[in-house]
PDB file of C-alpha atoms in Angstrom:
ATOM      1  CA  MET X   3      39.108  12.604  22.083  1.00 56.00           C
ATOM      2  CA  THR X   4      39.243   9.154  20.479  1.00 62.00           C
ATOM      3  CA  ALA X   5      36.716   8.054  17.905  1.00 73.00           C
ATOM      4  CA  PHE X   6      33.758   6.055  19.201  1.00 71.00           C
ATOM      5  CA  ASP X   7      33.795   2.607  17.545  1.00 71.00           C
ATOM      6  CA  PRO X   8      31.058   0.606  19.284  1.00 67.00           C
ATOM      7  CA  PHE X   9      31.324  -2.473  17.078  1.00 64.00           C
ATOM      8  CA  PRO X  10      34.755  -3.311  15.655  1.00 63.00           C
ATOM      9  CA  ASP X  11      34.764  -5.452  12.513  1.00 64.00           C
ATOM     10  CA  ASP X  12      33.555  -8.940  13.335  1.00 62.00           C
ATOM     11  CA  ASP X  13      33.097 -11.528  10.582  1.00 62.00           C
ATOM     12  CA  ARG X  14      32.379 -14.503  12.870  1.00 60.00           C
ATOM     13  CA  HIS X  15      28.779 -14.669  11.629  1.00 58.00           C
ATOM     14  CA  ALA X  16      29.340 -13.902   7.939  1.00 62.00           C
ATOM     15  CA  GLY X  17      26.818 -15.639   5.703  1.00 62.00           C
ATOM     16  CA  LEU X  18      24.289 -16.317   8.473  1.00 60.00           C
ATOM     17  CA  GLU X  19      20.709 -15.004   8.534  1.00 60.00           C
ATOM     18  CA  PRO X  20      20.631 -11.676  10.431  1.00 59.00           C
ATOM     19  CA  ASN X  21      19.179 -12.048  13.903  1.00 69.00           C
ATOM     20  CA  GLU X  22      20.480  -9.058  15.835  1.00 76.00           C
ATOM     21  CA  LEU X  23      20.339  -5.290  15.481  1.00 81.00           C
ATOM     22  CA  ARG X  24      23.278  -3.311  16.840  1.00 83.00           C
ATOM     23  CA  VAL X  25      23.119   0.432  17.448  1.00 89.00           C
ATOM     24  CA  GLY X  26      25.851   2.659  18.809  1.00 92.00           C
ATOM     25  CA  LEU X  27      24.826   5.977  20.383  1.00 95.00           C
ATOM     26  CA  GLY X  28      27.702   8.443  20.346  1.00 94.00           C
ATOM     27  CA  ARG X  29      26.770  12.024  21.137  1.00 95.00           C
ATOM     28  CA  GLY X  30      24.349  14.878  20.627  1.00 95.00           C
ATOM     29  CA  ARG X  31      25.300  18.390  19.581  1.00 95.00           C
ATOM     30  CA  GLY X  32      23.534  21.709  19.953  1.00 94.00           C
ATOM     31  CA  LEU X  33      20.418  20.334  21.630  1.00 95.00           C
ATOM     32  CA  ALA X  34      17.560  22.652  22.531  1.00 93.00           C
ATOM     33  CA  VAL X  35      17.335  24.300  25.945  1.00 93.00           C
ATOM     34  CA  MET X  36      14.381  22.659  27.692  1.00 92.00           C
ATOM     35  CA  ASP X  37      15.145  23.637  31.300  1.00 88.00           C
ATOM     36  CA  LYS X  38      15.380  27.419  31.633  1.00 84.00           C
ATOM     37  CA  ALA X  39      17.885  28.797  34.137  1.00 75.00           C
ATOM     38  CA  MET X  40      16.055  30.443  37.024  1.00 66.00           C
ATOM     39  CA  LEU X  41      18.827  32.631  38.417  1.00 66.00           C
ATOM     40  CA  TYR X  42      21.845  32.384  36.124  1.00 67.00           C
ATOM     41  CA  GLY X  43      23.165  30.810  32.950  1.00 72.00           C
ATOM     42  CA  LYS X  44      21.420  30.056  29.692  1.00 84.00           C
ATOM     43  CA  GLY X  45      19.616  26.865  30.640  1.00 89.00           C
ATOM     44  CA  SER X  46      20.205  23.230  29.784  1.00 92.00           C
ATOM     45  CA  SER X  47      18.489  19.898  29.171  1.00 95.00           C
ATOM     46  CA  ASP X  48      18.584  16.385  30.578  1.00 96.00           C
ATOM     47  CA  PRO X  49      18.477  14.366  27.322  1.00 97.00           C
ATOM     48  CA  ARG X  50      17.650  10.680  26.988  1.00 97.00           C
ATOM     49  CA  VAL X  51      17.203   8.690  23.759  1.00 97.00           C
ATOM     50  CA  THR X  52      14.577   5.966  23.254  1.00 96.00           C
ATOM     51  CA  PHE X  53      14.898   3.407  20.451  1.00 95.00           C
ATOM     52  CA  LYS X  54      11.819   1.612  19.106  1.00 91.00           C
ATOM     53  CA  ILE X  55      11.148  -0.864  16.319  1.00 84.00           C
ATOM     54  CA  PRO X  56       7.569  -0.333  15.089  1.00 78.00           C
ATOM     55  CA  GLY X  57       5.390  -3.430  15.260  1.00 74.00           C
ATOM     56  CA  THR X  58       7.389  -4.940  18.126  1.00 77.00           C
ATOM     57  CA  ALA X  59       7.557  -4.522  21.883  1.00 79.00           C
ATOM     58  CA  VAL X  60      11.191  -3.371  21.621  1.00 77.00           C
ATOM     59  CA  SER X  61      11.835  -0.109  23.449  1.00 88.00           C
ATOM     60  CA  LEU X  62      15.322   0.620  24.787  1.00 93.00           C
ATOM     61  CA  LYS X  63      16.469   3.777  26.580  1.00 96.00           C
ATOM     62  CA  SER X  64      19.863   5.388  26.934  1.00 97.00           C
ATOM     63  CA  SER X  65      21.111   6.808  30.173  1.00 97.00           C
ATOM     64  CA  THR X  66      20.035  10.363  31.010  1.00 97.00           C
ATOM     65  CA  LYS X  67      22.742  12.998  30.681  1.00 97.00           C
ATOM     66  CA  LYS X  68      22.091  15.765  33.194  1.00 95.00           C
ATOM     67  CA  LYS X  69      22.342  19.490  32.502  1.00 93.00           C
ATOM     68  CA  THR X  70      23.922  19.399  29.039  1.00 94.00           C
ATOM     69  CA  LEU X  71      23.226  20.450  25.464  1.00 95.00           C
ATOM     70  CA  GLU X  72      26.219  18.414  24.217  1.00 96.00           C
ATOM     71  CA  PRO X  73      25.676  14.929  25.687  1.00 97.00           C
ATOM     72  CA  VAL X  74      28.178  12.114  25.181  1.00 97.00           C
ATOM     73  CA  TRP X  75      26.751   8.639  25.699  1.00 96.00           C
ATOM     74  CA  HIS X  76      29.083   6.117  24.024  1.00 95.00           C
ATOM     75  CA  GLU X  77      26.509   3.383  24.639  1.00 95.00           C
ATOM     76  CA  GLN X  78      25.736   0.206  22.721  1.00 92.00           C
ATOM     77  CA  PHE X  79      22.328  -1.345  22.183  1.00 91.00           C
ATOM     78  CA  LEU X  80      21.762  -4.881  20.941  1.00 85.00           C
ATOM     79  CA  TRP X  81      18.531  -6.743  20.471  1.00 80.00           C
ATOM     80  CA  ALA X  82      17.244  -9.824  18.725  1.00 78.00           C
ATOM     81  CA  VAL X  83      15.563  -9.297  15.369  1.00 73.00           C
ATOM     82  CA  SER X  84      12.571 -11.526  14.730  1.00 68.00           C
ATOM     83  CA  PRO X  85      11.059 -12.220  11.294  1.00 64.00           C
ATOM     84  CA  GLU X  86       8.147  -9.828  11.983  1.00 61.00           C
ATOM     85  CA  SER X  87      10.487  -6.942  12.809  1.00 56.00           C
ATOM     86  CA  ARG X  88      12.385  -7.582   9.569  1.00 60.00           C
ATOM     87  CA  ALA X  89       9.150  -7.064   7.630  1.00 64.00           C
ATOM     88  CA  GLN X  90       9.148  -3.374   8.675  1.00 65.00           C
ATOM     89  CA  PRO X  91      12.855  -2.585   8.906  1.00 77.00           C
ATOM     90  CA  THR X  92      12.724   0.821  10.580  1.00 86.00           C
ATOM     91  CA  LEU X  93      14.142   2.169  13.798  1.00 90.00           C
ATOM     92  CA  THR X  94      12.570   5.147  15.583  1.00 93.00           C
ATOM     93  CA  LEU X  95      14.706   7.375  17.808  1.00 95.00           C
ATOM     94  CA  GLU X  96      13.103   9.850  20.191  1.00 96.00           C
ATOM     95  CA  VAL X  97      15.088  12.389  22.203  1.00 97.00           C
ATOM     96  CA  LYS X  98      13.342  13.708  25.299  1.00 96.00           C
ATOM     97  CA  ASP X  99      14.255  15.975  28.171  1.00 96.00           C
ATOM     98  CA  TRP X 100      13.908  13.956  31.359  1.00 94.00           C
ATOM     99  CA  ASP X 101      12.151  15.670  34.256  1.00 87.00           C
ATOM    100  CA  GLU X 102      11.950  14.356  37.794  1.00 82.00           C
ATOM    101  CA  LEU X 103       8.519  15.741  38.655  1.00 82.00           C
ATOM    102  CA  SER X 104       6.720  15.750  35.296  1.00 84.00           C
ATOM    103  CA  SER X 105       6.597  13.784  32.075  1.00 89.00           C
ATOM    104  CA  ALA X 106       9.520  14.003  29.660  1.00 90.00           C
ATOM    105  CA  ASP X 107       9.440  16.847  27.132  1.00 93.00           C
ATOM    106  CA  PRO X 108       9.972  15.877  23.472  1.00 95.00           C
ATOM    107  CA  MET X 109      13.098  17.357  21.884  1.00 96.00           C
ATOM    108  CA  GLY X 110      13.122  15.591  18.531  1.00 95.00           C
ATOM    109  CA  ALA X 111      12.648  12.306  16.720  1.00 95.00           C
ATOM    110  CA  CYS X 112      13.637  10.522  13.545  1.00 94.00           C
ATOM    111  CA  VAL X 113      12.853   7.300  11.727  1.00 94.00           C
ATOM    112  CA  ILE X 114      15.710   5.373  10.143  1.00 91.00           C
ATOM    113  CA  ASN X 115      14.990   3.036   7.250  1.00 89.00           C
ATOM    114  CA  LEU X 116      17.227   0.058   8.023  1.00 82.00           C
ATOM    115  CA  GLU X 117      16.896  -1.212   4.438  1.00 78.00           C
ATOM    116  CA  GLU X 118      19.453   1.433   3.515  1.00 77.00           C
ATOM    117  CA  TYR X 119      22.035  -0.090   5.884  1.00 70.00           C
ATOM    118  CA  LYS X 120      22.250  -3.620   4.580  1.00 61.00           C
ATOM    119  CA  ASP X 121      25.751  -4.980   4.433  1.00 57.00           C
ATOM    120  CA  ALA X 122      27.526  -6.125   1.281  1.00 43.00           C
ATOM    121  CA  ARG X 123      25.780  -9.530   1.371  1.00 45.00           C
ATOM    122  CA  GLY X 124      22.369  -7.806   1.168  1.00 47.00           C
ATOM    123  CA  GLN X 125      21.582  -8.571   4.804  1.00 50.00           C
ATOM    124  CA  PRO X 126      20.340  -5.981   7.346  1.00 49.00           C
TER     125      PRO X 126
END
């Protein structure tokens, strides 16, 4: 399996004010069983990841990976960063088990402080 490199080095915009957030979603490992097997097997999940920036209307969703506890997405997410979203530089990720007939079941969540990921120029 080759390494997932969603954003190869690109210095075309070096020195400019940051205006875009880029996130690469690779894979999940050892996720919880949310859908119990009725007749056979150990069960599975249908995971989907939602990305949110608090204080903004931004909410992006990955594709849903059916019947797996080891999903591989290899998806890229890009969105414009406005001055108000830079004031609270955090990104919230929520993993939920998608269900066709009921609401999604929460599997886990985390908040990432984007301040910690500024590049060498001190820019997010």
